GROMACS .gro file of C-alpha atoms in nm:
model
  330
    1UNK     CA    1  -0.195   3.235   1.359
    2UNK     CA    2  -0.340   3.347   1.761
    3UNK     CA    3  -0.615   3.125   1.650
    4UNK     CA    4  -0.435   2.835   1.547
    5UNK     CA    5  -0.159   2.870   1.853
    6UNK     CA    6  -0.430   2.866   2.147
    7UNK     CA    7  -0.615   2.591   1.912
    8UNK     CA    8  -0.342   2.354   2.005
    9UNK     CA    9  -0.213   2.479   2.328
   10UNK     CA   10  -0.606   2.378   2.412
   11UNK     CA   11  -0.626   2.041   2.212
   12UNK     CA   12  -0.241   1.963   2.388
   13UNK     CA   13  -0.426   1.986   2.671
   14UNK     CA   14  -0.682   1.703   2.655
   15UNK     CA   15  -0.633   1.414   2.857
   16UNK     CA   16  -0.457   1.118   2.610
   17UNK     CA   17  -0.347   1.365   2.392
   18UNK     CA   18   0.070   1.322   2.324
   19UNK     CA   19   0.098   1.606   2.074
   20UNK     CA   20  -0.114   1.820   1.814
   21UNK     CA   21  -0.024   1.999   1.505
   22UNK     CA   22  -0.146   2.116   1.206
   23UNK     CA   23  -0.110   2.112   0.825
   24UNK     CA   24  -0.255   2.248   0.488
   25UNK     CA   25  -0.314   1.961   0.302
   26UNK     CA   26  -0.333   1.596   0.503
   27UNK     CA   27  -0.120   1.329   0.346
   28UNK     CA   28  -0.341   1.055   0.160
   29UNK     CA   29  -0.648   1.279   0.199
   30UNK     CA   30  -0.651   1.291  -0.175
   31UNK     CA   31  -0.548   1.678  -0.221
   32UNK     CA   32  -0.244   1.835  -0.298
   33UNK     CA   33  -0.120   2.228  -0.328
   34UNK     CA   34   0.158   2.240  -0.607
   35UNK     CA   35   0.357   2.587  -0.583
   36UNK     CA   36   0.575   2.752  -0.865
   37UNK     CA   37   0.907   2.829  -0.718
   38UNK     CA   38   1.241   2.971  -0.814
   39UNK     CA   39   1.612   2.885  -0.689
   40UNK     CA   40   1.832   3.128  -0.555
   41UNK     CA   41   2.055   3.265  -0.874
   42UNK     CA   42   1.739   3.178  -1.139
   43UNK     CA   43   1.551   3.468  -1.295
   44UNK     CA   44   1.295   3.588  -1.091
   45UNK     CA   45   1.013   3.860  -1.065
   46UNK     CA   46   0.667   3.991  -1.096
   47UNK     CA   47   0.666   3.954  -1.483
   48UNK     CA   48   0.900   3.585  -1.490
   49UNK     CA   49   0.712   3.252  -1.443
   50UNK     CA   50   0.840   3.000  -1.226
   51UNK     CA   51   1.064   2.800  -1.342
   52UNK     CA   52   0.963   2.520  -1.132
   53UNK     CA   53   0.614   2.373  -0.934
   54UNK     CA   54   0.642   2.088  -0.664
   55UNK     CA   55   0.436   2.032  -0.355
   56UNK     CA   56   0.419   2.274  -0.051
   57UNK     CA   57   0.262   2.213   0.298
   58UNK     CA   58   0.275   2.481   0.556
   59UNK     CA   59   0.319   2.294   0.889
   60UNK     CA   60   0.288   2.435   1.279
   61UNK     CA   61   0.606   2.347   1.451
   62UNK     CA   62   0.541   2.030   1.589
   63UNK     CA   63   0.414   1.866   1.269
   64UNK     CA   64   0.691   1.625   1.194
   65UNK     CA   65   0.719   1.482   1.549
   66UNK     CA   66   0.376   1.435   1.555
   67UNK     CA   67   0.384   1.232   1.210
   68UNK     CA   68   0.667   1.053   1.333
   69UNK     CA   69   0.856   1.245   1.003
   70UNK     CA   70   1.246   1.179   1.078
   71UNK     CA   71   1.483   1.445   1.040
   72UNK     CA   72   1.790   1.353   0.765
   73UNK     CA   73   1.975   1.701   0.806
   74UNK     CA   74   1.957   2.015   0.948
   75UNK     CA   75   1.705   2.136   1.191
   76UNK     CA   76   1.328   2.173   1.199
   77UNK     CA   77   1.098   2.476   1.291
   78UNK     CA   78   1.097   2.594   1.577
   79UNK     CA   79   0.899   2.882   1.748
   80UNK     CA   80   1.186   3.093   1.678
   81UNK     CA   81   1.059   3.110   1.311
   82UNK     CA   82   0.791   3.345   1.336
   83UNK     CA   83   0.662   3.674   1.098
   84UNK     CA   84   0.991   3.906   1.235
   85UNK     CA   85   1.219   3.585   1.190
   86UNK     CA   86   1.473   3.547   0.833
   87UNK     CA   87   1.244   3.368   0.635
   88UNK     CA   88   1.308   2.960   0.588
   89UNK     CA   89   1.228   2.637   0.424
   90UNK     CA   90   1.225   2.233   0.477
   91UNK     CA   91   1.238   2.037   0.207
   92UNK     CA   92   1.240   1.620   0.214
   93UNK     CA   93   1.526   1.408   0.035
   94UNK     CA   94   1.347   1.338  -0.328
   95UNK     CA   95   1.335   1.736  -0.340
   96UNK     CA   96   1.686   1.792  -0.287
   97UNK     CA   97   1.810   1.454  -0.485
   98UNK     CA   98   1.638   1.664  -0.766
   99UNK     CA   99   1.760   1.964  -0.716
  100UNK     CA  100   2.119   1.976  -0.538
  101UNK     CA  101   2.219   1.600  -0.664
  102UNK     CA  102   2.559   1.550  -0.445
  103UNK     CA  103   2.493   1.848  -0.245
  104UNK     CA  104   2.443   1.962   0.085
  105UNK     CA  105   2.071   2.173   0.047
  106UNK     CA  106   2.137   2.309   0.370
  107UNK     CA  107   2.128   2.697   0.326
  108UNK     CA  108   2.032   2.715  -0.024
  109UNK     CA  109   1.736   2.954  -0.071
  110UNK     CA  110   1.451   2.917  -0.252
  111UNK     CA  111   1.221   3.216  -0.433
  112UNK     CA  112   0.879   3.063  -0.349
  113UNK     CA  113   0.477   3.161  -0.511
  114UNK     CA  114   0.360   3.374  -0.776
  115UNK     CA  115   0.510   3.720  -0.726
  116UNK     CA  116   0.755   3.667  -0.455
  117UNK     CA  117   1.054   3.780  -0.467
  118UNK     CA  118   1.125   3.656  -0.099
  119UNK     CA  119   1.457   3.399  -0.073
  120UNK     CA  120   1.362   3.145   0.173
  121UNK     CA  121   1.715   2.957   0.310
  122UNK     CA  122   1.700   2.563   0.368
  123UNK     CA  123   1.713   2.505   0.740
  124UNK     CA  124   1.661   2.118   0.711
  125UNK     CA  125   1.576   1.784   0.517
  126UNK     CA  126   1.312   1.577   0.620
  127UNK     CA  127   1.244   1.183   0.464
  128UNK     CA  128   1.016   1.136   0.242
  129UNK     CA  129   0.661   1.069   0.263
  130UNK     CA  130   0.422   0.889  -0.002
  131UNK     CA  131   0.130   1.151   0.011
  132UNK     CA  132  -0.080   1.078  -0.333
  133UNK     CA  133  -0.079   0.697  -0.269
  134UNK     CA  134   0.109   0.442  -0.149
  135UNK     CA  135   0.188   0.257  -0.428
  136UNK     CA  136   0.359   0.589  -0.604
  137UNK     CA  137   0.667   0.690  -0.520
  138UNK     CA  138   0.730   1.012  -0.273
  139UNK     CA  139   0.736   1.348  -0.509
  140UNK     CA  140   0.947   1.649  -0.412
  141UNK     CA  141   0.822   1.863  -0.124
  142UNK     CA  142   0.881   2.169   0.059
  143UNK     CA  143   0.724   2.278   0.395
  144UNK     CA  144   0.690   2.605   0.535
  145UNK     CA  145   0.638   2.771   0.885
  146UNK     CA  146   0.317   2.821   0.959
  147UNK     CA  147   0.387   3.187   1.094
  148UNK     CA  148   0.569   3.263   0.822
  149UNK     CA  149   0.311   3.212   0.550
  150UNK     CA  150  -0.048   3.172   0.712
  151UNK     CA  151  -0.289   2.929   0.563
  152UNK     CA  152  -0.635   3.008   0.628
  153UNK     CA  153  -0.793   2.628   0.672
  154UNK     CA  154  -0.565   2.423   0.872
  155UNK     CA  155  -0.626   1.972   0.915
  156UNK     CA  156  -0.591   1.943   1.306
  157UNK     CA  157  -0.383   1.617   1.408
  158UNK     CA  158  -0.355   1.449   1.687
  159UNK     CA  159  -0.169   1.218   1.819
  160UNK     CA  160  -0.310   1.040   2.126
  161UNK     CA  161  -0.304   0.727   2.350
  162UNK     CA  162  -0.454   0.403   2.179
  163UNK     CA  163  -0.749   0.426   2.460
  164UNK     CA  164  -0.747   0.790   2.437
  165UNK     CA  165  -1.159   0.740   2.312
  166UNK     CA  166  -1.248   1.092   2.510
  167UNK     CA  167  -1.045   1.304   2.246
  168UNK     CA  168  -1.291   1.327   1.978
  169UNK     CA  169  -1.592   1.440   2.266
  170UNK     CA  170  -1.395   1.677   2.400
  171UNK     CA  171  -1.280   1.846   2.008
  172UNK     CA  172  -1.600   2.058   1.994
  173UNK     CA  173  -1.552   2.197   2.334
  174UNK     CA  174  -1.189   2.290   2.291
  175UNK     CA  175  -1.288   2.491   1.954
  176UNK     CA  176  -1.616   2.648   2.086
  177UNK     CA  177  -1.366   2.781   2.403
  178UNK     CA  178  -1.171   2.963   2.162
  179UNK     CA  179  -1.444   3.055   1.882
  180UNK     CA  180  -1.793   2.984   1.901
  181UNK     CA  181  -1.850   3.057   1.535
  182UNK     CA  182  -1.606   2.799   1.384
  183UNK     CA  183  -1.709   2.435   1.325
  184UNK     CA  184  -1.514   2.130   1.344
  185UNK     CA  185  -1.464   1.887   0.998
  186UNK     CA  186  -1.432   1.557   0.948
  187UNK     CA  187  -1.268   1.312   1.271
  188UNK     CA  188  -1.097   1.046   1.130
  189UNK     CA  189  -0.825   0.793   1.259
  190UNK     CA  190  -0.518   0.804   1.033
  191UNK     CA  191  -0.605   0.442   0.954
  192UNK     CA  192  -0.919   0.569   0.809
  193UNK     CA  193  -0.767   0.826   0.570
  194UNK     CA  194  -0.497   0.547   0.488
  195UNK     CA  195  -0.770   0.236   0.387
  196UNK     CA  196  -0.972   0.521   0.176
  197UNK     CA  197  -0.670   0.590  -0.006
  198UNK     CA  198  -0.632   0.229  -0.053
  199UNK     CA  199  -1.053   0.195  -0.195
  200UNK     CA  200  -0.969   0.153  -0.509
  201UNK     CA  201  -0.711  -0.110  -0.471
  202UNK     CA  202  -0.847  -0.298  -0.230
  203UNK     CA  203  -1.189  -0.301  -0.470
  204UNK     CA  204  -0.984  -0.411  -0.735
  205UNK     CA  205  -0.774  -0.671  -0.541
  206UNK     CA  206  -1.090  -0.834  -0.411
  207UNK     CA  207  -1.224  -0.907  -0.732
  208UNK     CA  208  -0.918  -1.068  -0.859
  209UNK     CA  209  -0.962  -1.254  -0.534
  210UNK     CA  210  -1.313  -1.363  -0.638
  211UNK     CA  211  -1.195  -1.423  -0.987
  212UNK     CA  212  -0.902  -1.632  -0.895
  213UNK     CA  213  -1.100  -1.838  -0.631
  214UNK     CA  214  -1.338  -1.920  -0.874
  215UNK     CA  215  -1.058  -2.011  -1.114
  216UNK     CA  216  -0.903  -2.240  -0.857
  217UNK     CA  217  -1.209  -2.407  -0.835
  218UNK     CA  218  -1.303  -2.464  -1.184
  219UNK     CA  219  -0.959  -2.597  -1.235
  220UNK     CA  220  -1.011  -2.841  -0.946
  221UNK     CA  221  -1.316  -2.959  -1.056
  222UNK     CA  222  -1.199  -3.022  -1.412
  223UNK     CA  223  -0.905  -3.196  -1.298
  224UNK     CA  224  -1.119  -3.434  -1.083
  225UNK     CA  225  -1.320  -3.495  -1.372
  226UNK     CA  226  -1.053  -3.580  -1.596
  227UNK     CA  227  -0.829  -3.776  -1.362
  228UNK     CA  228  -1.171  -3.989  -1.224
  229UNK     CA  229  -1.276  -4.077  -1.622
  230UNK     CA  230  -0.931  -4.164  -1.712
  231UNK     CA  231  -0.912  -4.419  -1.389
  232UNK     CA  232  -1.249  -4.492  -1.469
  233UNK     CA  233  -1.146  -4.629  -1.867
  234UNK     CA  234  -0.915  -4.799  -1.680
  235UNK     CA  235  -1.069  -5.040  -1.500
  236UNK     CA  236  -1.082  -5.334  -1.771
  237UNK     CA  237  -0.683  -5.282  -1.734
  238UNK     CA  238  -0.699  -5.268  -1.328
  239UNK     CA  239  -0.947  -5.584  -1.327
  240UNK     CA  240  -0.720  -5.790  -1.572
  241UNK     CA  241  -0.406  -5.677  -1.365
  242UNK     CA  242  -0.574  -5.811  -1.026
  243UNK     CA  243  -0.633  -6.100  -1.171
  244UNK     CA  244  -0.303  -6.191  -1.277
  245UNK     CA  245  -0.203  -6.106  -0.921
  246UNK     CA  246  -0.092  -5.757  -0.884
  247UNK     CA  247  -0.114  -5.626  -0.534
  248UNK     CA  248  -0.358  -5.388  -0.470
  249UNK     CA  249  -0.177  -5.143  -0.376
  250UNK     CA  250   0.084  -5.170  -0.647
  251UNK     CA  251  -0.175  -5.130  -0.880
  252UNK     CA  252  -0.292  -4.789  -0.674
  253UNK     CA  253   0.057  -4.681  -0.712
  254UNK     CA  254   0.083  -4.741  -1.079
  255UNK     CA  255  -0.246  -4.486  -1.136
  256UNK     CA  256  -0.099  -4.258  -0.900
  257UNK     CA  257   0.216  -4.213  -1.030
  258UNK     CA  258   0.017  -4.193  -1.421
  259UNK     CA  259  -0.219  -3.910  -1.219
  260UNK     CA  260   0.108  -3.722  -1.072
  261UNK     CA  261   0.289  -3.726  -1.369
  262UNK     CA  262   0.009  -3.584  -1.600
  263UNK     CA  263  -0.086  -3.310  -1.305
  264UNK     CA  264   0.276  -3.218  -1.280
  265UNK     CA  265   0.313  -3.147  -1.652
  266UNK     CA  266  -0.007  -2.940  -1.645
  267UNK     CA  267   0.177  -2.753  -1.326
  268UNK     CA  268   0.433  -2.698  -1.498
  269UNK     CA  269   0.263  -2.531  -1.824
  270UNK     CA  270   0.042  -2.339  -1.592
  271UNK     CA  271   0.391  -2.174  -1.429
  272UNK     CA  272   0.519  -2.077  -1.735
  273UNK     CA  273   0.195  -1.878  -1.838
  274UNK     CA  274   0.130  -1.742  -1.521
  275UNK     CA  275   0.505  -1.583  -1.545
  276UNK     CA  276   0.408  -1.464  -1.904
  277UNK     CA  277   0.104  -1.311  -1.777
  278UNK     CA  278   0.266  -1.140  -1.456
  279UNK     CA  279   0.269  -0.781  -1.646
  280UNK     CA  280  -0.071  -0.772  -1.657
  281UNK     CA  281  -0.141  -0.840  -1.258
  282UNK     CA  282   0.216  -0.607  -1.189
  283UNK     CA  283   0.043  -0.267  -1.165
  284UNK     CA  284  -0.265  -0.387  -0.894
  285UNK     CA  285  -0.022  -0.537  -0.706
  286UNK     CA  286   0.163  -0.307  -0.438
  287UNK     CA  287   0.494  -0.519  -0.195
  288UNK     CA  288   0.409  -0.833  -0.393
  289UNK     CA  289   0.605  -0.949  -0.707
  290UNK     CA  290   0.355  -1.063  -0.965
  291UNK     CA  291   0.527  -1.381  -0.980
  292UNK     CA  292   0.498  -1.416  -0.568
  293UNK     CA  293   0.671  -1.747  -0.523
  294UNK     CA  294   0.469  -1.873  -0.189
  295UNK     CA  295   0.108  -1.787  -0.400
  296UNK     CA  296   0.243  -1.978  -0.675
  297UNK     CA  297   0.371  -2.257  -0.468
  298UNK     CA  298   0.044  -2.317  -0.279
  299UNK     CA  299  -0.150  -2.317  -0.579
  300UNK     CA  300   0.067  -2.526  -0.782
  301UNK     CA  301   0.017  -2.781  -0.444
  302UNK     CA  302  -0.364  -2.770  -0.434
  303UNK     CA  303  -0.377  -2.815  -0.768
  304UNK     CA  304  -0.130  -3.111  -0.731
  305UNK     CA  305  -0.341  -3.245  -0.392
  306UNK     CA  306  -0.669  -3.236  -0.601
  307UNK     CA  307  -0.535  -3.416  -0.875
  308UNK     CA  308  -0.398  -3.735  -0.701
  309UNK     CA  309  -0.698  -3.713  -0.510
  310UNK     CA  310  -0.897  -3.739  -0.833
  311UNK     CA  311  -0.682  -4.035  -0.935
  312UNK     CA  312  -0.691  -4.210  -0.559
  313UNK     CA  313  -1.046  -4.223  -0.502
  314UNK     CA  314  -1.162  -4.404  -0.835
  315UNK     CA  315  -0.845  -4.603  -0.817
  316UNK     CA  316  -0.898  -4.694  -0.482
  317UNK     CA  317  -1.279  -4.790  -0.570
  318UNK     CA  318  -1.157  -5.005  -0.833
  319UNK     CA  319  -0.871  -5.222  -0.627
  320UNK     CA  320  -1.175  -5.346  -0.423
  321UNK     CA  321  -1.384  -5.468  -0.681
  322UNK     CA  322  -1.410  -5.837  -0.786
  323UNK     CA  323  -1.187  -5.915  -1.067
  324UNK     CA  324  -1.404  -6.161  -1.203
  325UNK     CA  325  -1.761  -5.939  -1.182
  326UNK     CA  326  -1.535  -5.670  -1.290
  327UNK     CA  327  -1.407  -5.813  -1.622
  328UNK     CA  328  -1.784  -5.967  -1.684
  329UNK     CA  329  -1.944  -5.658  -1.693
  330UNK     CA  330  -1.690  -5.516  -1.907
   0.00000   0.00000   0.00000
């Protein structure tokens, strides 16, 4: 615990540094320490199992300020809570929605670890943080003082200025000054743990973005290709309707309105199976509905765009031909 407190004093110390603290397990990092427990009033002992197992970090004091945690209730640790000090506990809301649902948690105690027969009161409830993923909802979670229960292999974080680029030269200096023999990990930016935790989305994501681009495309082309060769077997009927003496361009609207109609049917059939399909896409999606109206929408219009200008071009070849030459050939 000496280590750990002159460890941050140092680190606090750092120009562009606006607060350190440490943890057991780092949110998002991809590890977790689940911890059997007991509540106060529930059998308990050397030789009874705990009756219940949710996550546990132990935290230095400053930990939630410096993750920007917000406190819902109670108080948080404070240097007050050390080894001599009544033992105590912070757990977030999802813990004590599960636990005390319509109660105040607030100096309940809680029988923590294999073996312990030590009653830990509630001193506060933090909010809750997603910490496996963020696409899963936040699980139940205690925190304990870090001088109350000692964890051997503590994550460092700080929080620093956004030009603050000297911090991470000046880490190995600040730990050899207070042990030689000890060697620094892994220094990330939070963003960096957060778009690892994302890999596999964002992996999966982009191929459905390759997939789906490539399906927009095909479907483009294939709708050019049938709206042109339906224009196209038109043009006996175009030629014979010039040369009655239809205006060009009410002859371009008359294909147009064909092409729009046909392409808006198709639309429409496409909708309805992308909304039967939206199950499949729901679980790779994370803060988008599967049935996102603006995607939908701006498909549905290049689709639309593509179409008429499948219909317009051919059409717009065959206004300008000679009736006459047109109708001879044919």
């Amino acid at each position: 615990a000496a280590f750990y407190d002159l460890l941050l004093d140092k680190a606090r110390a750092i120009p562009g540094v606006l607060g350190a603290a440490g943890v057991s397990v780092l949110p998002l990092d991809g590890d977790n320490m689940v911890i059997g427990f007991v509540l106060e009033g529930e059998p308990r002992g050397e030789d009874v199992p705990p009756a219940h197992g949710e996550m546990l970090d132990v935290v230095t004091t400053d930990f939630f300020s410096v993750m920007k945690i917000p406190l819902k209730n109670g108080r948080l640790f404070s240097v007050q809570d050390d080894s001599v000090a009544p033992p105590v506990i912070i757990v977030n809301e999802a813990f004590a929605r599960k636990y005390w649902p319509g109660q105040s948690p607030l100096g309940k105690r809680i029988s923590a670890g294999y073996n312990n027969d030590t009653l830990r009161a509630v001193i506060g409830v933090v909010s809750d943080v997603r910490r496996q993923a963020l696409d899963k909802d936040a699980a139940p979670a205690m925190y304990l003082a870090y001088h109350q229960a000692s964890y051997p292999a503590m994550t460092l974080l700080l929080r620093t200025r956004d030009a603050a680029s000297n911090v991470r030269s000046a880490l190995p200096g600040v730990l050899a000054s207070v042990d030689p023999d000890q060697t620094l990990g892994k220094i990330r930016p939070m963003e960096t743990v957060l778009s690892m935790s994302l890999a596999r989305q964002r992996f999966s994501a982009s191929l459905l973005d390759i997939f789906a681009m490539i399906a927009l495309a095909l479907s483009a082309v294939g709708i050019f290709g049938v709206m042109t060769a339906m224009v196209t077997q038109r043009t006996r009927e175009l030629a014979v309707r010039l040369a009655l003496g239809a205006h060009p361009r009410k002859v371009l609207q008359l294909v147009l309105s064909h092409g729009a109609a046909l392409a808006g049917i198709g639309i429409v059939i496409g909708l309805f199976g992308a909304f039967a399909l939206s199950r499949v896409v729901a679980g790779l999606l994370y803060n988008v509905g599967a049935s996102d109206p603006a995607t939908l929408l701006s498909v549905s219009v290049i689709l639309a765009a593509v179409a008429l200008l499948a219909c317009y071009i051919p059409a717009r070849r065959a206004t300008r031909l000679d009736p006459i030459i047109t109708l001879r050939e044919e």
